Coordinates of C-alpha atoms in Angstrom, one line a residue:
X534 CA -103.6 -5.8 43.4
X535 CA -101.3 -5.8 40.4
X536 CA -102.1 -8.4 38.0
X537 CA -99.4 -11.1 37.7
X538 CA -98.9 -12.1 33.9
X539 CA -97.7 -15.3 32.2
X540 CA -94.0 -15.0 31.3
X541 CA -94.4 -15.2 27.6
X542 CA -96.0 -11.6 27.8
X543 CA -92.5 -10.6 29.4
X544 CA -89.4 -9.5 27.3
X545 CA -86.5 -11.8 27.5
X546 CA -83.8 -8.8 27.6
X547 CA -85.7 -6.5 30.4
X548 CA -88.1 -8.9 31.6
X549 CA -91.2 -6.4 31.2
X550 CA -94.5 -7.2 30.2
X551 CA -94.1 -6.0 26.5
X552 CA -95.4 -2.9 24.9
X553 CA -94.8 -3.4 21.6
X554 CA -94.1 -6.9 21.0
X555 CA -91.5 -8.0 17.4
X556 CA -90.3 -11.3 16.4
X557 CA -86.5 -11.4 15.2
X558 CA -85.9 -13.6 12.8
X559 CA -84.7 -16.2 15.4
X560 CA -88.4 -16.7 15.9
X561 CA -87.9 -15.1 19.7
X562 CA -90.1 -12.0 20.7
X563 CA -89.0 -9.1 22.3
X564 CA -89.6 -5.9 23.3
X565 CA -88.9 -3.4 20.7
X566 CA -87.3 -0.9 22.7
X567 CA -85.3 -3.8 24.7
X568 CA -84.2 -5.2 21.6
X569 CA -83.5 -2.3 19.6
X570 CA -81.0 -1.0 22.3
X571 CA -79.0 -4.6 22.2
X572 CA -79.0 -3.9 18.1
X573 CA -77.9 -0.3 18.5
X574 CA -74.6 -1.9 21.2
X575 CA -73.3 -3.4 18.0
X576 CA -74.7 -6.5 18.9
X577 CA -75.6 -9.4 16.1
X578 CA -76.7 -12.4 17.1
X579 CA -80.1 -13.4 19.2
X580 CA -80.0 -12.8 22.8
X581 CA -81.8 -15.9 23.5
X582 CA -80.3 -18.0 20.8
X583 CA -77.1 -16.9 20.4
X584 CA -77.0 -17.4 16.8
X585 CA -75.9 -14.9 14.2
X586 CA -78.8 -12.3 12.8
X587 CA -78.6 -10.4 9.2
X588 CA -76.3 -7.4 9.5
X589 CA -79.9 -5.3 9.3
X590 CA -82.2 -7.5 11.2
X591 CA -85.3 -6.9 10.9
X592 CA -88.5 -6.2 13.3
X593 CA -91.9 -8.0 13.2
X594 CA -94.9 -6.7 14.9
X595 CA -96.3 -9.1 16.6
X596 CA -99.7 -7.9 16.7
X597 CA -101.3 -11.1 18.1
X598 CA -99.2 -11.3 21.2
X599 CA -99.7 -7.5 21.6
X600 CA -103.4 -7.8 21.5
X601 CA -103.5 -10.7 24.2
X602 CA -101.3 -8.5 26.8
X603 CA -103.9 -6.1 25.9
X604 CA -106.6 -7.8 26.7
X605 CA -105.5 -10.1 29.2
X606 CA -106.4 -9.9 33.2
X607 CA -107.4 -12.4 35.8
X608 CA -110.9 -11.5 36.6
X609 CA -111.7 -8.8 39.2
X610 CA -107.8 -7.7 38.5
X611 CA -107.4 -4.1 36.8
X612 CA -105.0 -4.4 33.7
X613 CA -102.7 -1.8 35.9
X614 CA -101.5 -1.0 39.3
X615 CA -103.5 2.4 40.9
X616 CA -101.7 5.6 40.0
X617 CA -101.5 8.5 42.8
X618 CA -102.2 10.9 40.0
X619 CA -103.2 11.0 36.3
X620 CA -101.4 14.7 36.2
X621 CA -97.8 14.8 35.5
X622 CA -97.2 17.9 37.5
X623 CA -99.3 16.4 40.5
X624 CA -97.8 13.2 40.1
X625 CA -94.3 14.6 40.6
X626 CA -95.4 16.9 43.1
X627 CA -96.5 13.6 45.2
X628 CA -92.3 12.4 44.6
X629 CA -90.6 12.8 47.4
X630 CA -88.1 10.3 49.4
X631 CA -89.0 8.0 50.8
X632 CA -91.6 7.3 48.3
X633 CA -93.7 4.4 48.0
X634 CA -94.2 1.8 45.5
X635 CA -97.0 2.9 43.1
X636 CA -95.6 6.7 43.0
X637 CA -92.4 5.3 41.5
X638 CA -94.6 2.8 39.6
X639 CA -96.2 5.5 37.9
X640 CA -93.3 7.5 37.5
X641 CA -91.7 4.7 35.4
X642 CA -94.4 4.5 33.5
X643 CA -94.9 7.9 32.5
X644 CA -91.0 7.9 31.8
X645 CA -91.5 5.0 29.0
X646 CA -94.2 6.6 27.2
X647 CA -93.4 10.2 26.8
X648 CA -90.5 12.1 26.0
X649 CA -92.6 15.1 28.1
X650 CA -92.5 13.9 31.0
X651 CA -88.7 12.7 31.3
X652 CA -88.1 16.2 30.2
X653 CA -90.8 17.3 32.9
X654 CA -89.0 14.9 35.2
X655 CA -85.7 15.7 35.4
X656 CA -86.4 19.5 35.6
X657 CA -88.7 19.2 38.8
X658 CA -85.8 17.4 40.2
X659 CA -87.3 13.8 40.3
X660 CA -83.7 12.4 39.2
X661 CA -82.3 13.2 43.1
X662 CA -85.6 11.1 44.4
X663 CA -84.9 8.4 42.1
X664 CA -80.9 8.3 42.4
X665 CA -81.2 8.0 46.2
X666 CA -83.7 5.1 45.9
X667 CA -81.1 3.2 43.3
X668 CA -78.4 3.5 45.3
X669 CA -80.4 2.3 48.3
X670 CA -80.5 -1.9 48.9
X671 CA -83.4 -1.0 51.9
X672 CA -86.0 -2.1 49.5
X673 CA -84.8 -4.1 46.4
X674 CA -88.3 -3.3 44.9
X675 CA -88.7 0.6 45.3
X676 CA -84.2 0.3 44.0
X677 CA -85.7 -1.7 41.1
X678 CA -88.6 0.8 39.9
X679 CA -86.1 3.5 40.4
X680 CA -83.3 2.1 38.5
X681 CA -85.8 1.2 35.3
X682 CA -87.1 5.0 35.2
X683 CA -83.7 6.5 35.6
X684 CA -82.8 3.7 32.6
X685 CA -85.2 5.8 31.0
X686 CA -84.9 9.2 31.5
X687 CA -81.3 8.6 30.4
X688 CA -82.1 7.6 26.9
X689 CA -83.5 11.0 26.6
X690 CA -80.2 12.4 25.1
X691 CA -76.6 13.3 25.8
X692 CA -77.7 16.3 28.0
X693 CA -79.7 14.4 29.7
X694 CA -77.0 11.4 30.2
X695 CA -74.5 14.3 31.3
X696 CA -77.0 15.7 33.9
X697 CA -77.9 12.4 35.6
X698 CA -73.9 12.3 35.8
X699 CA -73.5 15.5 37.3
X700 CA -76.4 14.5 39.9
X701 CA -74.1 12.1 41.4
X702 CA -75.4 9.0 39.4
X703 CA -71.8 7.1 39.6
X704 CA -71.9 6.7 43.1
X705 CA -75.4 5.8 43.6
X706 CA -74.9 3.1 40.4
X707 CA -71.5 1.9 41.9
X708 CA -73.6 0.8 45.0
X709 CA -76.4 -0.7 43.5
X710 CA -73.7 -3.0 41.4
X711 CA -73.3 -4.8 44.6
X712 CA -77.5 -5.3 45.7
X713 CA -79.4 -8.6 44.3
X714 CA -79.0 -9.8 41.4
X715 CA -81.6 -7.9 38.7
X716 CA -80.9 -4.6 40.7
X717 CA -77.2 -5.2 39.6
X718 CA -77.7 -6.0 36.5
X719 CA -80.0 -3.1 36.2
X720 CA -77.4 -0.5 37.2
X721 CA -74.8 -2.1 34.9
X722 CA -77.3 -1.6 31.9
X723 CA -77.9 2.3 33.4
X724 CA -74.0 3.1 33.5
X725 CA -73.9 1.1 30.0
X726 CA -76.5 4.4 29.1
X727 CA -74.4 6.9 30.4
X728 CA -71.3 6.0 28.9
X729 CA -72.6 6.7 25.4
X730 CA -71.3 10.0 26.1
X731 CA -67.4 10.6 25.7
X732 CA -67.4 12.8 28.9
X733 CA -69.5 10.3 31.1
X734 CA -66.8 7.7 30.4
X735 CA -64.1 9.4 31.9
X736 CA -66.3 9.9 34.7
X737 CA -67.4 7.0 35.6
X738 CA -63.6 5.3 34.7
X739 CA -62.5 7.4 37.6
X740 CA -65.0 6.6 39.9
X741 CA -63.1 4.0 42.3
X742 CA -66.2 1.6 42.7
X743 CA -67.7 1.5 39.1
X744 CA -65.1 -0.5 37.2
X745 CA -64.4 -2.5 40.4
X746 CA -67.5 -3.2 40.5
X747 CA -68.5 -4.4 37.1
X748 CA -65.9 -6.3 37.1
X749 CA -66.9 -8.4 40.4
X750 CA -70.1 -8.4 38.5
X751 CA -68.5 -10.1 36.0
X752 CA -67.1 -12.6 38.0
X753 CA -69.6 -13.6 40.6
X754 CA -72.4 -12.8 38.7
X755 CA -75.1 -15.2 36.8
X756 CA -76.1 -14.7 32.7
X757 CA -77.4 -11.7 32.7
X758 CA -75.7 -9.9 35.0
X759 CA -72.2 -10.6 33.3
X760 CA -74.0 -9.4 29.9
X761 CA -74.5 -6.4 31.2
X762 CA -71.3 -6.0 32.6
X763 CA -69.6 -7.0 29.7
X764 CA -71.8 -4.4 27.7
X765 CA -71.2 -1.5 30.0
X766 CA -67.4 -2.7 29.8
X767 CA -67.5 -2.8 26.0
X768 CA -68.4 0.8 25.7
X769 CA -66.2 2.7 29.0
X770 CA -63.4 0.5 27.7
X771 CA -64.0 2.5 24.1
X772 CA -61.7 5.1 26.2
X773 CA -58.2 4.1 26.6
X774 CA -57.3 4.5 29.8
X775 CA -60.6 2.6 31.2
X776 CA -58.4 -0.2 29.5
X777 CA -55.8 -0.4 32.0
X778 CA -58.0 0.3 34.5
X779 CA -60.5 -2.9 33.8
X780 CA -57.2 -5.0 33.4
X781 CA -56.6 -4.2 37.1
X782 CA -60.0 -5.0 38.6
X783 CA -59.8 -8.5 37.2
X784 CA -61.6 -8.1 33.9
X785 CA -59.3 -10.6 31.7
X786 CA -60.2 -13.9 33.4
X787 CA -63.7 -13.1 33.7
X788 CA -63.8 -12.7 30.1
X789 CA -62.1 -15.4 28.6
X790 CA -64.2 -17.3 31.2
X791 CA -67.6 -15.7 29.9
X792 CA -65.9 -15.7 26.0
X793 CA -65.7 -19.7 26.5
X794 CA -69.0 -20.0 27.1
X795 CA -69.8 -18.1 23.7
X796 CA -70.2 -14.3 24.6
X797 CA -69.5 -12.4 21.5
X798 CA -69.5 -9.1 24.0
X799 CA -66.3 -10.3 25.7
X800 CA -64.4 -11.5 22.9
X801 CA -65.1 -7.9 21.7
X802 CA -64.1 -6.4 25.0
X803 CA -61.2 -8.3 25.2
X804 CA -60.1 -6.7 22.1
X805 CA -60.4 -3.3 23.5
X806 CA -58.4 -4.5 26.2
X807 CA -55.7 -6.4 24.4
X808 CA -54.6 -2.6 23.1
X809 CA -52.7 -1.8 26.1
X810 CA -49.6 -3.6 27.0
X811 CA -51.5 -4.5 30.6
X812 CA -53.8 -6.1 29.0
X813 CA -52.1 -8.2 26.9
X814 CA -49.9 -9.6 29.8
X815 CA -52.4 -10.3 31.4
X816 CA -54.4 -12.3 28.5
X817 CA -50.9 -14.2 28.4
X818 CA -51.0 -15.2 32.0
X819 CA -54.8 -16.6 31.9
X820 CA -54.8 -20.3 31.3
X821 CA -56.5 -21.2 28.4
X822 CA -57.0 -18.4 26.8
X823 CA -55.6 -19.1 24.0
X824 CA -58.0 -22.5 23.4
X825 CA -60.2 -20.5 24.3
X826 CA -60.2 -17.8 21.1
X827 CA -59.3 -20.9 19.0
X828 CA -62.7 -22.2 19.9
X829 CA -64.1 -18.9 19.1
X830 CA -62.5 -19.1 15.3
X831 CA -64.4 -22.5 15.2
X832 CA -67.8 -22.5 16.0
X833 CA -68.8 -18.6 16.8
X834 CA -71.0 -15.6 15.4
X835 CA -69.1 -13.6 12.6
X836 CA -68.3 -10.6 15.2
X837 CA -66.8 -12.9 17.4
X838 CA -64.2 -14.6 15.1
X839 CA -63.6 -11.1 13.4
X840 CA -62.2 -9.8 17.1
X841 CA -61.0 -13.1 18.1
X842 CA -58.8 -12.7 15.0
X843 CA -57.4 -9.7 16.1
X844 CA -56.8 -10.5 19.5
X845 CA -54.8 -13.1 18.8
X846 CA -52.8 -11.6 16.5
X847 CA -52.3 -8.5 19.4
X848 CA -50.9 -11.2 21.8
X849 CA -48.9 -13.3 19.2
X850 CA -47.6 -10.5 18.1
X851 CA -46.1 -9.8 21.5
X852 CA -45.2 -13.4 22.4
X853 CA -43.3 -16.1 20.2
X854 CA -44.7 -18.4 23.1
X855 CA -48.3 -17.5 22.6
X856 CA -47.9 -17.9 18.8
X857 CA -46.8 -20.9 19.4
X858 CA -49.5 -22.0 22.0
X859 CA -51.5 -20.6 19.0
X860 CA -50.3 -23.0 16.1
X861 CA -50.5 -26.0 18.2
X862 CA -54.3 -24.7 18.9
X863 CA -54.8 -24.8 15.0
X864 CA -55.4 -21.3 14.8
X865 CA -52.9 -20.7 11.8
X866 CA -55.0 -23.5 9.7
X867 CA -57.9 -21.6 10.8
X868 CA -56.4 -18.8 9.2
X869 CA -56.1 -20.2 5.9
X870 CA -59.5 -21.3 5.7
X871 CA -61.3 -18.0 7.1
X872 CA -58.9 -16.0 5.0
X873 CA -61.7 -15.9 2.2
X874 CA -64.7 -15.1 4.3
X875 CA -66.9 -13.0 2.6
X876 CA -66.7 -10.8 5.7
X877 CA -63.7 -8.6 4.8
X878 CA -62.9 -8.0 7.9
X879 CA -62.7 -11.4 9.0
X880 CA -60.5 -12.3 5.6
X881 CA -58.0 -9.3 6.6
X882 CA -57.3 -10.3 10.1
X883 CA -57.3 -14.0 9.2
X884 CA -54.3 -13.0 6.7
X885 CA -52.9 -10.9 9.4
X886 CA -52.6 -13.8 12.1
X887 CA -51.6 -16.3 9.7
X888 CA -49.0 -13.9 8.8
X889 CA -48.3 -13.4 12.1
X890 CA -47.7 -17.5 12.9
X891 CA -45.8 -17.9 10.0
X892 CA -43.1 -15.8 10.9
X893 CA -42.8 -15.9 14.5
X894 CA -41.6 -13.1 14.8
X895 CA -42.3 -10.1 17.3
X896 CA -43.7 -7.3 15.9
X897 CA -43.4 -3.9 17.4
X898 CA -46.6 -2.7 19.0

């Protein structure tokens, strides 16, 4: 019987019961290894909070929460499920599919704690075993353990992010975009891992279900499963002609929908997509969407003014119409009072836009 623990011992990001517990300086508690990966995306502001972090945040054991996970267990409850094998090699040995709960239990496991084993892993083959569970909806639980140690085994390196690829990966993740809801978001966060690699996100850009799908994720979907789709967006959309392709899955509405309700992710994603002359058609033809970056340039995190910035000025740039739509949103007062932000970023494309309203005139793209 696996013992069930309270949900402060679980991570906000991956919902695990936390290994190594640190406080941001929200106050919130995560995971470190959860937490670090949503610093390392370029994120900067609190998952939970939303609210802007330093540019170098910093991480705080929390060493009394880690010592009550420790020691915490209902009595007659082991601390841990039973493992079919203390032995790596038997362990993997026992891997085979269909395989049952605690073998991939263990598995995942293993995979968290040592860089050995995923290495051990993927050359007995265990990625096939654990592929064809993720793409499988059958059972959402073994597709759940399965998804978290391929997660894993692909943050083991480029060569290893490659090989899962060459596996067949794509197809199995493009399938498990459309099972329940933390399996999908689950496979969004795994393709978000593969596309790290410049190769991968050519890949997986010309895969016809994986875009698709991530953007009926982003649609359809609930909080965290549109996070992760915007995430694993945000980085295959770093190559240009993933651009175009996310423009014609659907991607623009879904993100001015999920930038109104204060995603700095899609506000950055909507400035990798407002580089192609698709997307910024289509960023003209979504109502609101310009109220919708104004509101961003009022009240959001410094990344998210610093792209909304430059979206606008993309799409003004293109549209007296939209400049227009633009001034009468404020944005050009906006302007002159971000254009000294001590971010220069934020300064230069505030002057940039302003420039941009004052003259009204197209610019040639």
């Amino acid at each position: 019987m696996e013992v069930e623990f309270p949900d402060d011992f679980r991570c906000p990001i991956s919902l695990e019961v936390m290994s190594d517990p640190v406080i941001l300086s929200s106050g919130y508690t995560f995971d470190r290894a959860s937490i670090q990966r949503w610093l390392d995306s370029g994120n900067r502001t609190c998952p939970v909070t939303k609210l802007p972090l330093p540019s170098r945040p910093s991480l705080i054991p929390n060493h009394a929460l880690r010592s009550l996970i420790s020691n915490f267990a209902p009595a007659g409850v082991p601390k841990t499920p039973p493992c079919p094998s203390l032995d790596p090699h038997a362990l993997l040995a026992l891997l085979s599919f269909p395989a049952d709960a605690d073998t991939l239990a263990a598995v995942l496991r293993l995979s968290k704690r040592s860089a050995a084993f995923r290495r051990l892993a993927v050359d007995a083959g265990a990625a096939s075993v654990l592929l064809r569970h993720a793409g499988s909806g059958d059972r959402p639980d073994l597709q759940d353990l399965a998804l978290r140690a391929l997660l894993h085994l692909s943050l083991d390196g480029d060569d290893a992010r490659v090989g899962l690829v060459a596996e067949g990966a794509v197809d199995r993740l493009a399938a498990a975009l459309r099972s329940s809801p933390n399996v999908a978001a689950l496979a969004a966060t795994c393709l978000t891992s593969l596309a790290m690699v410049e190769v991968n996100k050519c890949t997986i850009g010309a895969h016809p279900s994986a875009i698709a799908g991530l953007a009926v994720l982003l649609r359809e979907g609930k909080g965290r499963e549109r996070r992760e789709a915007a995430t694993a967006l945000y980085e295959l959309c770093k190559f240009p002609e993933n651009r175009r392709r996310a423009v014609r899955a659907g991607a623009v509405p879904a993100l001015v929908d999920l930038a109104g309700a204060g995603s700095e992710r899609a506000v950055e994603v909507l400035g990798l997509l407002g580089k192609c002359r698709e997307g910024r058609e289509e960023m003209k033809r979504v109502d609101g969407f310009v109220r919708v970056l104004a509101g961003v340039l009022r009240y959001g995190s410094s990344r998210g003014i610093e792209n909304a910035l430059f979206v606008l000025n993309l799409v003004c740039s293109d549209s007296k119409e939209m400049a227009l739509e633009a001034r009468k949103e404020g944005a050009f007062e906006l302007c002159l009072a971000l254009a000294g932000n001590d971010n220069g970023k934020i300064g230069k494309n505030a002057v940039g836009l302003a420039r941009t309203l004052e003259n009204g005139q197209l610019v040639d793209l």
